[in-house]
Amino acid sequence: MAKAERHSNPFGWILLGALVGAIATAGVLLMASSMNFNRGYEEGPTEIRTAADDAAAAAAAARPTPVATAPKPEQPAPAAVAPAPAEQPTVDAQMADDAAAAGMTSRAGSEQPTN
């Protein structure tokens, strides 16, 4: 009998251990799901109010007092300002290359060579 025990196949014990482990895991999950972890939740307050909630409610309930504004003095119409002539910035070839490389081709002058 010692010879049979020495050369036994461990696959049966592995299968039995996996089966027992699966059953034990299912039992623990069943017990954990049936427990009432939220005990006391229904008995507590329906809303937890803080000082900030009370201050916000008080501010919303308070009517704003109308602020009397002083009449604005009449301002003279601004004199028509002549627009300054728009000058085209000088764009050299290096600046145009940098603008084209950055994807800003609309800003680069088309009259400048780009190498």
PDB file of N, CA and C in Angstrom, residues 5-111:
ATOM      1  N   GLU A   5       0.594   4.775  -2.613  1.00  0.00           N
ATOM      2  CA  GLU A   5       0.502   6.153  -2.143  1.00  0.00           C
ATOM      3  C   GLU A   5       1.651   6.995  -2.683  1.00  0.00           C
ATOM      4  N   ARG A   6       2.790   6.365  -2.872  1.00  0.00           N
ATOM      5  CA  ARG A   6       3.954   7.090  -3.321  1.00  0.00           C
ATOM      6  C   ARG A   6       3.812   7.544  -4.769  1.00  0.00           C
ATOM      7  N   HIS A   7       3.145   6.782  -5.600  1.00  0.00           N
ATOM      8  CA  HIS A   7       3.012   7.102  -7.017  1.00  0.00           C
ATOM      9  C   HIS A   7       1.602   7.548  -7.369  1.00  0.00           C
ATOM     10  N   SER A   8       0.850   8.135  -6.427  1.00  0.00           N
ATOM     11  CA  SER A   8      -0.525   8.545  -6.719  1.00  0.00           C
ATOM     12  C   SER A   8      -0.531   9.832  -7.531  1.00  0.00           C
ATOM     13  N   ASN A   9      -1.598  10.038  -8.265  1.00  0.00           N
ATOM     14  CA  ASN A   9      -1.747  11.208  -9.126  1.00  0.00           C
ATOM     15  C   ASN A   9      -2.338  12.359  -8.290  1.00  0.00           C
ATOM     16  N   PRO A  10      -1.693  13.542  -8.229  1.00  0.00           N
ATOM     17  CA  PRO A  10      -2.206  14.644  -7.405  1.00  0.00           C
ATOM     18  C   PRO A  10      -3.345  15.412  -8.077  1.00  0.00           C
ATOM     19  N   PHE A  11      -3.714  15.036  -9.309  1.00  0.00           N
ATOM     20  CA  PHE A  11      -4.755  15.773 -10.027  1.00  0.00           C
ATOM     21  C   PHE A  11      -6.090  15.724  -9.296  1.00  0.00           C
ATOM     22  N   GLY A  12      -6.404  14.634  -8.655  1.00  0.00           N
ATOM     23  CA  GLY A  12      -7.659  14.503  -7.917  1.00  0.00           C
ATOM     24  C   GLY A  12      -7.722  15.452  -6.743  1.00  0.00           C
ATOM     25  N   TRP A  13      -6.602  15.595  -6.032  1.00  0.00           N
ATOM     26  CA  TRP A  13      -6.566  16.523  -4.899  1.00  0.00           C
ATOM     27  C   TRP A  13      -6.664  17.976  -5.362  1.00  0.00           C
ATOM     28  N   ILE A  14      -6.048  18.291  -6.494  1.00  0.00           N
ATOM     29  CA  ILE A  14      -6.128  19.652  -7.037  1.00  0.00           C
ATOM     30  C   ILE A  14      -7.567  19.968  -7.439  1.00  0.00           C
ATOM     31  N   LEU A  15      -8.226  19.011  -8.099  1.00  0.00           N
ATOM     32  CA  LEU A  15      -9.612  19.198  -8.504  1.00  0.00           C
ATOM     33  C   LEU A  15     -10.524  19.341  -7.293  1.00  0.00           C
ATOM     34  N   LEU A  16     -10.305  18.518  -6.273  1.00  0.00           N
ATOM     35  CA  LEU A  16     -11.112  18.609  -5.058  1.00  0.00           C
ATOM     36  C   LEU A  16     -10.887  19.942  -4.348  1.00  0.00           C
ATOM     37  N   GLY A  17      -9.652  20.432  -4.281  1.00  0.00           N
ATOM     38  CA  GLY A  17      -9.352  21.714  -3.651  1.00  0.00           C
ATOM     39  C   GLY A  17      -9.996  22.880  -4.389  1.00  0.00           C
ATOM     40  N   ALA A  18      -9.983  22.843  -5.734  1.00  0.00           N
ATOM     41  CA  ALA A  18     -10.605  23.907  -6.520  1.00  0.00           C
ATOM     42  C   ALA A  18     -12.114  23.903  -6.319  1.00  0.00           C
ATOM     43  N   LEU A  19     -12.696  22.717  -6.250  1.00  0.00           N
ATOM     44  CA  LEU A  19     -14.132  22.606  -6.047  1.00  0.00           C
ATOM     45  C   LEU A  19     -14.535  23.127  -4.666  1.00  0.00           C
ATOM     46  N   VAL A  20     -13.793  22.744  -3.644  1.00  0.00           N
ATOM     47  CA  VAL A  20     -14.079  23.220  -2.282  1.00  0.00           C
ATOM     48  C   VAL A  20     -13.879  24.732  -2.202  1.00  0.00           C
ATOM     49  N   GLY A  21     -12.854  25.267  -2.843  1.00  0.00           N
ATOM     50  CA  GLY A  21     -12.607  26.707  -2.847  1.00  0.00           C
ATOM     51  C   GLY A  21     -13.723  27.480  -3.541  1.00  0.00           C
ATOM     52  N   ALA A  22     -14.232  26.962  -4.653  1.00  0.00           N
ATOM     53  CA  ALA A  22     -15.314  27.627  -5.367  1.00  0.00           C
ATOM     54  C   ALA A  22     -16.592  27.629  -4.531  1.00  0.00           C
ATOM     55  N   ILE A  23     -16.868  26.507  -3.876  1.00  0.00           N
ATOM     56  CA  ILE A  23     -18.065  26.437  -3.034  1.00  0.00           C
ATOM     57  C   ILE A  23     -17.934  27.378  -1.844  1.00  0.00           C
ATOM     58  N   ALA A  24     -16.752  27.442  -1.233  1.00  0.00           N
ATOM     59  CA  ALA A  24     -16.545  28.335  -0.095  1.00  0.00           C
ATOM     60  C   ALA A  24     -16.668  29.800  -0.523  1.00  0.00           C
ATOM     61  N   THR A  25     -16.127  30.154  -1.693  1.00  0.00           N
ATOM     62  CA  THR A  25     -16.226  31.522  -2.195  1.00  0.00           C
ATOM     63  C   THR A  25     -17.680  31.893  -2.461  1.00  0.00           C
ATOM     64  N   ALA A  26     -18.428  30.998  -3.076  1.00  0.00           N
ATOM     65  CA  ALA A  26     -19.838  31.270  -3.346  1.00  0.00           C
ATOM     66  C   ALA A  26     -20.609  31.444  -2.041  1.00  0.00           C
ATOM     67  N   GLY A  27     -20.267  30.659  -1.029  1.00  0.00           N
ATOM     68  CA  GLY A  27     -20.941  30.799   0.260  1.00  0.00           C
ATOM     69  C   GLY A  27     -20.648  32.126   0.922  1.00  0.00           C
ATOM     70  N   VAL A  28     -19.401  32.563   0.874  1.00  0.00           N
ATOM     71  CA  VAL A  28     -19.025  33.848   1.471  1.00  0.00           C
ATOM     72  C   VAL A  28     -19.718  34.992   0.735  1.00  0.00           C
ATOM     73  N   LEU A  29     -19.762  34.925  -0.591  1.00  0.00           N
ATOM     74  CA  LEU A  29     -20.429  35.975  -1.353  1.00  0.00           C
ATOM     75  C   LEU A  29     -21.927  36.005  -1.071  1.00  0.00           C
ATOM     76  N   LEU A  30     -22.543  34.826  -0.903  1.00  0.00           N
ATOM     77  CA  LEU A  30     -23.964  34.774  -0.597  1.00  0.00           C
ATOM     78  C   LEU A  30     -24.255  35.377   0.773  1.00  0.00           C
ATOM     79  N   MET A  31     -23.406  35.065   1.743  1.00  0.00           N
ATOM     80  CA  MET A  31     -23.614  35.629   3.082  1.00  0.00           C
ATOM     81  C   MET A  31     -23.367  37.131   3.089  1.00  0.00           C
ATOM     82  N   ALA A  32     -22.345  37.593   2.363  1.00  0.00           N
ATOM     83  CA  ALA A  32     -22.034  39.022   2.347  1.00  0.00           C
ATOM     84  C   ALA A  32     -23.136  39.810   1.649  1.00  0.00           C
ATOM     85  N   SER A  33     -23.730  39.249   0.610  1.00  0.00           N
ATOM     86  CA  SER A  33     -24.777  39.982  -0.097  1.00  0.00           C
ATOM     87  C   SER A  33     -26.081  40.002   0.680  1.00  0.00           C
ATOM     88  N   SER A  34     -26.286  39.034   1.579  1.00  0.00           N
ATOM     89  CA  SER A  34     -27.527  39.027   2.346  1.00  0.00           C
ATOM     90  C   SER A  34     -27.435  39.883   3.603  1.00  0.00           C
ATOM     91  N   MET A  35     -26.227  40.309   3.987  1.00  0.00           N
ATOM     92  CA  MET A  35     -26.078  41.149   5.178  1.00  0.00           C
ATOM     93  C   MET A  35     -26.554  42.560   4.874  1.00  0.00           C
ATOM     94  N   ASN A  36     -27.034  43.226   5.890  1.00  0.00           N
ATOM     95  CA  ASN A  36     -27.507  44.592   5.740  1.00  0.00           C
ATOM     96  C   ASN A  36     -26.385  45.529   6.194  1.00  0.00           C
ATOM     97  N   PHE A  37     -25.555  45.953   5.245  1.00  0.00           N
ATOM     98  CA  PHE A  37     -24.452  46.844   5.586  1.00  0.00           C
ATOM     99  C   PHE A  37     -24.924  48.275   5.784  1.00  0.00           C
ATOM    100  N   ASN A  38     -26.098  48.588   5.297  1.00  0.00           N
ATOM    101  CA  ASN A  38     -26.616  49.955   5.387  1.00  0.00           C
ATOM    102  C   ASN A  38     -27.488  50.134   6.621  1.00  0.00           C
ATOM    103  N   ARG A  39     -27.221  49.399   7.660  1.00  0.00           N
ATOM    104  CA  ARG A  39     -28.026  49.492   8.872  1.00  0.00           C
ATOM    105  C   ARG A  39     -27.927  50.904   9.436  1.00  0.00           C
ATOM    106  N   GLY A  40     -29.038  51.505   9.703  1.00  0.00           N
ATOM    107  CA  GLY A  40     -29.046  52.842  10.268  1.00  0.00           C
ATOM    108  C   GLY A  40     -29.138  53.921   9.216  1.00  0.00           C
ATOM    109  N   TYR A  41     -28.971  53.576   7.958  1.00  0.00           N
ATOM    110  CA  TYR A  41     -29.047  54.588   6.911  1.00  0.00           C
ATOM    111  C   TYR A  41     -30.466  55.133   6.794  1.00  0.00           C
ATOM    112  N   GLU A  42     -31.452  54.236   6.839  1.00  0.00           N
ATOM    113  CA  GLU A  42     -32.829  54.677   6.724  1.00  0.00           C
ATOM    114  C   GLU A  42     -33.272  55.460   7.956  1.00  0.00           C
ATOM    115  N   GLU A  43     -32.640  55.214   9.084  1.00  0.00           N
ATOM    116  CA  GLU A  43     -33.035  55.869  10.318  1.00  0.00           C
ATOM    117  C   GLU A  43     -32.441  57.265  10.459  1.00  0.00           C
ATOM    118  N   GLY A  44     -31.410  57.560   9.715  1.00  0.00           N
ATOM    119  CA  GLY A  44     -30.719  58.835   9.833  1.00  0.00           C
ATOM    120  C   GLY A  44     -31.472  59.952   9.143  1.00  0.00           C
ATOM    121  N   PRO A  45     -30.895  61.147   9.159  1.00  0.00           N
ATOM    122  CA  PRO A  45     -31.557  62.285   8.527  1.00  0.00           C
ATOM    123  C   PRO A  45     -31.622  62.093   7.017  1.00  0.00           C
ATOM    124  N   THR A  46     -32.653  62.635   6.409  1.00  0.00           N
ATOM    125  CA  THR A  46     -32.791  62.491   4.965  1.00  0.00           C
ATOM    126  C   THR A  46     -31.812  63.398   4.228  1.00  0.00           C
ATOM    127  N   GLU A  47     -31.370  64.444   4.865  1.00  0.00           N
ATOM    128  CA  GLU A  47     -30.430  65.364   4.232  1.00  0.00           C
ATOM    129  C   GLU A  47     -29.454  65.854   5.279  1.00  0.00           C
ATOM    130  N   ILE A  48     -28.198  65.858   4.935  1.00  0.00           N
ATOM    131  CA  ILE A  48     -27.181  66.366   5.854  1.00  0.00           C
ATOM    132  C   ILE A  48     -26.915  67.807   5.464  1.00  0.00           C
ATOM    133  N   ARG A  49     -27.245  68.730   6.339  1.00  0.00           N
ATOM    134  CA  ARG A  49     -27.075  70.142   6.048  1.00  0.00           C
ATOM    135  C   ARG A  49     -25.820  70.659   6.725  1.00  0.00           C
ATOM    136  N   THR A  50     -25.126  71.510   6.034  1.00  0.00           N
ATOM    137  CA  THR A  50     -23.917  72.119   6.571  1.00  0.00           C
ATOM    138  C   THR A  50     -24.158  73.614   6.745  1.00  0.00           C
ATOM    139  N   ALA A  51     -23.200  74.277   7.324  1.00  0.00           N
ATOM    140  CA  ALA A  51     -23.302  75.719   7.514  1.00  0.00           C
ATOM    141  C   ALA A  51     -23.342  76.438   6.163  1.00  0.00           C
ATOM    142  N   ALA A  52     -22.649  75.889   5.175  1.00  0.00           N
ATOM    143  CA  ALA A  52     -22.668  76.496   3.846  1.00  0.00           C
ATOM    144  C   ALA A  52     -24.055  76.399   3.225  1.00  0.00           C
ATOM    145  N   ASP A  53     -24.742  75.268   3.459  1.00  0.00           N
ATOM    146  CA  ASP A  53     -26.105  75.131   2.949  1.00  0.00           C
ATOM    147  C   ASP A  53     -27.031  76.151   3.591  1.00  0.00           C
ATOM    148  N   ASP A  54     -26.883  76.342   4.904  1.00  0.00           N
ATOM    149  CA  ASP A  54     -27.722  77.314   5.605  1.00  0.00           C
ATOM    150  C   ASP A  54     -27.446  78.737   5.123  1.00  0.00           C
ATOM    151  N   ALA A  55     -26.184  79.069   4.897  1.00  0.00           N
ATOM    152  CA  ALA A  55     -25.838  80.409   4.429  1.00  0.00           C
ATOM    153  C   ALA A  55     -26.369  80.641   3.016  1.00  0.00           C
ATOM    154  N   ALA A  56     -26.302  79.616   2.168  1.00  0.00           N
ATOM    155  CA  ALA A  56     -26.809  79.765   0.807  1.00  0.00           C
ATOM    156  C   ALA A  56     -28.317  79.936   0.809  1.00  0.00           C
ATOM    157  N   ALA A  57     -29.003  79.205   1.679  1.00  0.00           N
ATOM    158  CA  ALA A  57     -30.458  79.336   1.769  1.00  0.00           C
ATOM    159  C   ALA A  57     -30.844  80.718   2.289  1.00  0.00           C
ATOM    160  N   ALA A  58     -30.098  81.232   3.266  1.00  0.00           N
ATOM    161  CA  ALA A  58     -30.385  82.558   3.806  1.00  0.00           C
ATOM    162  C   ALA A  58     -30.131  83.639   2.758  1.00  0.00           C
ATOM    163  N   ALA A  59     -29.075  83.480   1.977  1.00  0.00           N
ATOM    164  CA  ALA A  59     -28.764  84.476   0.950  1.00  0.00           C
ATOM    165  C   ALA A  59     -29.800  84.445  -0.160  1.00  0.00           C
ATOM    166  N   ALA A  60     -30.314  83.263  -0.478  1.00  0.00           N
ATOM    167  CA  ALA A  60     -31.324  83.172  -1.530  1.00  0.00           C
ATOM    168  C   ALA A  60     -32.657  83.743  -1.057  1.00  0.00           C
ATOM    169  N   ALA A  61     -32.937  83.600   0.225  1.00  0.00           N
ATOM    170  CA  ALA A  61     -34.211  84.092   0.747  1.00  0.00           C
ATOM    171  C   ALA A  61     -34.191  85.604   0.957  1.00  0.00           C
ATOM    172  N   ALA A  62     -33.033  86.184   1.204  1.00  0.00           N
ATOM    173  CA  ALA A  62     -32.936  87.622   1.454  1.00  0.00           C
ATOM    174  C   ALA A  62     -33.181  88.375   0.156  1.00  0.00           C
ATOM    175  N   ARG A  63     -33.972  89.425   0.254  1.00  0.00           N
ATOM    176  CA  ARG A  63     -34.229  90.252  -0.917  1.00  0.00           C
ATOM    177  C   ARG A  63     -33.091  91.236  -1.087  1.00  0.00           C
ATOM    178  N   PRO A  64     -32.608  91.391  -2.277  1.00  0.00           N
ATOM    179  CA  PRO A  64     -31.532  92.372  -2.488  1.00  0.00           C
ATOM    180  C   PRO A  64     -32.089  93.782  -2.366  1.00  0.00           C
ATOM    181  N   THR A  65     -31.355  94.628  -1.687  1.00  0.00           N
ATOM    182  CA  THR A  65     -31.781  96.018  -1.543  1.00  0.00           C
ATOM    183  C   THR A  65     -31.420  96.769  -2.814  1.00  0.00           C
ATOM    184  N   PRO A  66     -32.333  97.542  -3.345  1.00  0.00           N
ATOM    185  CA  PRO A  66     -32.017  98.274  -4.568  1.00  0.00           C
ATOM    186  C   PRO A  66     -30.971  99.354  -4.279  1.00  0.00           C
ATOM    187  N   VAL A  67     -30.020  99.415  -5.116  1.00  0.00           N
ATOM    188  CA  VAL A  67     -28.947 100.386  -4.964  1.00  0.00           C
ATOM    189  C   VAL A  67     -29.267 101.577  -5.857  1.00  0.00           C
ATOM    190  N   ALA A  68     -29.329 102.743  -5.253  1.00  0.00           N
ATOM    191  CA  ALA A  68     -29.605 103.952  -6.019  1.00  0.00           C
ATOM    192  C   ALA A  68     -28.322 104.381  -6.707  1.00  0.00           C
ATOM    193  N   THR A  69     -28.394 104.476  -7.994  1.00  0.00           N
ATOM    194  CA  THR A  69     -27.212 104.885  -8.738  1.00  0.00           C
ATOM    195  C   THR A  69     -27.294 106.365  -9.042  1.00  0.00           C
ATOM    196  N   ALA A  70     -26.177 107.003  -8.986  1.00  0.00           N
ATOM    197  CA  ALA A  70     -26.123 108.434  -9.290  1.00  0.00           C
ATOM    198  C   ALA A  70     -26.292 108.607 -10.789  1.00  0.00           C
ATOM    199  N   PRO A  71     -26.998 109.649 -11.203  1.00  0.00           N
ATOM    200  CA  PRO A  71     -27.153 109.856 -12.645  1.00  0.00           C
ATOM    201  C   PRO A  71     -25.792 110.153 -13.271  1.00  0.00           C
ATOM    202  N   LYS A  72     -25.594 109.574 -14.419  1.00  0.00           N
ATOM    203  CA  LYS A  72     -24.317 109.761 -15.102  1.00  0.00           C
ATOM    204  C   LYS A  72     -24.287 111.143 -15.739  1.00  0.00           C
ATOM    205  N   PRO A  73     -23.186 111.865 -15.556  1.00  0.00           N
ATOM    206  CA  PRO A  73     -23.092 113.171 -16.216  1.00  0.00           C
ATOM    207  C   PRO A  73     -22.974 112.969 -17.719  1.00  0.00           C
ATOM    208  N   GLU A  74     -23.515 113.936 -18.418  1.00  0.00           N
ATOM    209  CA  GLU A  74     -23.456 113.851 -19.863  1.00  0.00           C
ATOM    210  C   GLU A  74     -22.015 113.994 -20.312  1.00  0.00           C
ATOM    211  N   GLN A  75     -21.601 113.064 -21.104  1.00  0.00           N
ATOM    212  CA  GLN A  75     -20.233 113.117 -21.615  1.00  0.00           C
ATOM    213  C   GLN A  75     -20.268 113.702 -23.018  1.00  0.00           C
ATOM    214  N   PRO A  76     -19.302 114.551 -23.302  1.00  0.00           N
ATOM    215  CA  PRO A  76     -19.277 115.095 -24.666  1.00  0.00           C
ATOM    216  C   PRO A  76     -18.965 113.983 -25.656  1.00  0.00           C
ATOM    217  N   ALA A  77     -19.500 114.135 -26.849  1.00  0.00           N
ATOM    218  CA  ALA A  77     -19.242 113.140 -27.888  1.00  0.00           C
ATOM    219  C   ALA A  77     -17.759 113.159 -28.221  1.00  0.00           C
ATOM    220  N   PRO A  78     -17.154 112.009 -28.315  1.00  0.00           N
ATOM    221  CA  PRO A  78     -15.722 111.997 -28.631  1.00  0.00           C
ATOM    222  C   PRO A  78     -15.482 112.498 -30.043  1.00  0.00           C
ATOM    223  N   ALA A  79     -14.399 113.198 -30.174  1.00  0.00           N
ATOM    224  CA  ALA A  79     -14.055 113.727 -31.490  1.00  0.00           C
ATOM    225  C   ALA A  79     -13.692 112.564 -32.394  1.00  0.00           C
ATOM    226  N   ALA A  80     -14.032 112.710 -33.641  1.00  0.00           N
ATOM    227  CA  ALA A  80     -13.737 111.644 -34.599  1.00  0.00           C
ATOM    228  C   ALA A  80     -12.230 111.503 -34.721  1.00  0.00           C
ATOM    229  N   VAL A  81     -11.776 110.341 -34.480  1.00  0.00           N
ATOM    230  CA  VAL A  81     -10.345 110.073 -34.559  1.00  0.00           C
ATOM    231  C   VAL A  81     -10.066 109.428 -35.899  1.00  0.00           C
ATOM    232  N   ALA A  82      -9.149 110.004 -36.618  1.00  0.00           N
ATOM    233  CA  ALA A  82      -8.795 109.440 -37.921  1.00  0.00           C
ATOM    234  C   ALA A  82      -8.009 108.159 -37.699  1.00  0.00           C
ATOM    235  N   PRO A  83      -8.370 107.088 -38.376  1.00  0.00           N
ATOM    236  CA  PRO A  83      -7.626 105.842 -38.190  1.00  0.00           C
ATOM    237  C   PRO A  83      -6.212 105.976 -38.742  1.00  0.00           C
ATOM    238  N   ALA A  84      -5.306 105.364 -38.037  1.00  0.00           N
ATOM    239  CA  ALA A  84      -3.913 105.411 -38.476  1.00  0.00           C
ATOM    240  C   ALA A  84      -3.767 104.549 -39.718  1.00  0.00           C
ATOM    241  N   PRO A  85      -2.934 104.964 -40.638  1.00  0.00           N
ATOM    242  CA  PRO A  85      -2.755 104.145 -41.847  1.00  0.00           C
ATOM    243  C   PRO A  85      -2.131 102.799 -41.461  1.00  0.00           C
ATOM    244  N   ALA A  86      -2.692 101.730 -42.004  1.00  0.00           N
ATOM    245  CA  ALA A  86      -2.196 100.393 -41.685  1.00  0.00           C
ATOM    246  C   ALA A  86      -0.912 100.157 -42.453  1.00  0.00           C
ATOM    247  N   GLU A  87       0.132  99.860 -41.721  1.00  0.00           N
ATOM    248  CA  GLU A  87       1.420  99.581 -42.348  1.00  0.00           C
ATOM    249  C   GLU A  87       1.601  98.083 -42.427  1.00  0.00           C
ATOM    250  N   GLN A  88       2.074  97.634 -43.535  1.00  0.00           N
ATOM    251  CA  GLN A  88       2.367  96.214 -43.679  1.00  0.00           C
ATOM    252  C   GLN A  88       3.690  95.936 -42.980  1.00  0.00           C
ATOM    253  N   PRO A  89       3.714  94.963 -42.061  1.00  0.00           N
ATOM    254  CA  PRO A  89       4.976  94.660 -41.406  1.00  0.00           C
ATOM    255  C   PRO A  89       5.933  94.025 -42.407  1.00  0.00           C
ATOM    256  N   THR A  90       7.172  94.314 -42.208  1.00  0.00           N
ATOM    257  CA  THR A  90       8.169  93.732 -43.108  1.00  0.00           C
ATOM    258  C   THR A  90       8.406  92.289 -42.689  1.00  0.00           C
ATOM    259  N   VAL A  91       8.327  91.409 -43.646  1.00  0.00           N
ATOM    260  CA  VAL A  91       8.514  89.984 -43.391  1.00  0.00           C
ATOM    261  C   VAL A  91       9.711  89.535 -44.201  1.00  0.00           C
ATOM    262  N   ASP A  92      10.727  89.044 -43.508  1.00  0.00           N
ATOM    263  CA  ASP A  92      11.884  88.544 -44.234  1.00  0.00           C
ATOM    264  C   ASP A  92      11.684  87.061 -44.544  1.00  0.00           C
ATOM    265  N   ALA A  93      12.597  86.485 -45.277  1.00  0.00           N
ATOM    266  CA  ALA A  93      12.466  85.102 -45.722  1.00  0.00           C
ATOM    267  C   ALA A  93      12.476  84.131 -44.547  1.00  0.00           C
ATOM    268  N   GLN A  94      13.306  84.399 -43.543  1.00  0.00           N
ATOM    269  CA  GLN A  94      13.374  83.501 -42.380  1.00  0.00           C
ATOM    270  C   GLN A  94      12.062  83.514 -41.603  1.00  0.00           C
ATOM    271  N   MET A  95      11.480  84.703 -41.457  1.00  0.00           N
ATOM    272  CA  MET A  95      10.211  84.813 -40.735  1.00  0.00           C
ATOM    273  C   MET A  95       9.110  84.088 -41.510  1.00  0.00           C
ATOM    274  N   ALA A  96       9.110  84.182 -42.813  1.00  0.00           N
ATOM    275  CA  ALA A  96       8.112  83.492 -43.635  1.00  0.00           C
ATOM    276  C   ALA A  96       8.285  81.987 -43.540  1.00  0.00           C
ATOM    277  N   ASP A  97       9.542  81.514 -43.516  1.00  0.00           N
ATOM    278  CA  ASP A  97       9.787  80.078 -43.365  1.00  0.00           C
ATOM    279  C   ASP A  97       9.292  79.580 -42.015  1.00  0.00           C
ATOM    280  N   ASP A  98       9.565  80.332 -40.954  1.00  0.00           N
ATOM    281  CA  ASP A  98       9.112  79.934 -39.620  1.00  0.00           C
ATOM    282  C   ASP A  98       7.591  79.899 -39.544  1.00  0.00           C
ATOM    283  N   ALA A  99       6.953  80.896 -40.166  1.00  0.00           N
ATOM    284  CA  ALA A  99       5.494  80.939 -40.144  1.00  0.00           C
ATOM    285  C   ALA A  99       4.902  79.778 -40.927  1.00  0.00           C
ATOM    286  N   ALA A 100       5.508  79.452 -42.045  1.00  0.00           N
ATOM    287  CA  ALA A 100       5.011  78.333 -42.844  1.00  0.00           C
ATOM    288  C   ALA A 100       5.215  77.014 -42.109  1.00  0.00           C
ATOM    289  N   ALA A 101       6.341  76.871 -41.411  1.00  0.00           N
ATOM    290  CA  ALA A 101       6.603  75.639 -40.666  1.00  0.00           C
ATOM    291  C   ALA A 101       5.640  75.494 -39.498  1.00  0.00           C
ATOM    292  N   ALA A 102       5.200  76.617 -38.929  1.00  0.00           N
ATOM    293  CA  ALA A 102       4.277  76.571 -37.803  1.00  0.00           C
ATOM    294  C   ALA A 102       2.832  76.487 -38.265  1.00  0.00           C
ATOM    295  N   GLY A 103       2.594  76.462 -39.563  1.00  0.00           N
ATOM    296  CA  GLY A 103       1.237  76.374 -40.065  1.00  0.00           C
ATOM    297  C   GLY A 103       0.526  77.698 -40.125  1.00  0.00           C
ATOM    298  N   MET A 104       1.274  78.788 -40.055  1.00  0.00           N
ATOM    299  CA  MET A 104       0.670  80.121 -40.089  1.00  0.00           C
ATOM    300  C   MET A 104       0.918  80.762 -41.450  1.00  0.00           C
ATOM    301  N   THR A 105       0.576  80.056 -42.484  1.00  0.00           N
ATOM    302  CA  THR A 105       0.869  80.581 -43.812  1.00  0.00           C
ATOM    303  C   THR A 105       0.012  81.785 -44.145  1.00  0.00           C
ATOM    304  N   SER A 106      -1.147  81.906 -43.487  1.00  0.00           N
ATOM    305  CA  SER A 106      -1.981  83.061 -43.784  1.00  0.00           C
ATOM    306  C   SER A 106      -1.371  84.338 -43.238  1.00  0.00           C
ATOM    307  N   ARG A 107      -0.446  84.242 -42.298  1.00  0.00           N
ATOM    308  CA  ARG A 107       0.179  85.421 -41.728  1.00  0.00           C
ATOM    309  C   ARG A 107       1.449  85.810 -42.465  1.00  0.00           C
ATOM    310  N   ALA A 108       1.981  84.887 -43.209  1.00  0.00           N
ATOM    311  CA  ALA A 108       3.205  85.174 -43.946  1.00  0.00           C
ATOM    312  C   ALA A 108       2.844  85.915 -45.220  1.00  0.00           C
ATOM    313  N   GLY A 109       3.629  86.904 -45.544  1.00  0.00           N
ATOM    314  CA  GLY A 109       3.381  87.662 -46.755  1.00  0.00           C
ATOM    315  C   GLY A 109       3.675  86.797 -47.973  1.00  0.00           C
ATOM    316  N   SER A 110       2.815  86.853 -48.980  1.00  0.00           N
ATOM    317  CA  SER A 110       3.006  85.995 -50.156  1.00  0.00           C
ATOM    318  C   SER A 110       4.025  86.601 -51.107  1.00  0.00           C
ATOM    319  N   GLU A 111       4.363  87.870 -50.946  1.00  0.00           N
ATOM    320  CA  GLU A 111       5.302  88.511 -51.861  1.00  0.00           C
ATOM    321  C   GLU A 111       6.758  88.208 -51.511  1.00  0.00           C
TER     322      GLU A 111
END
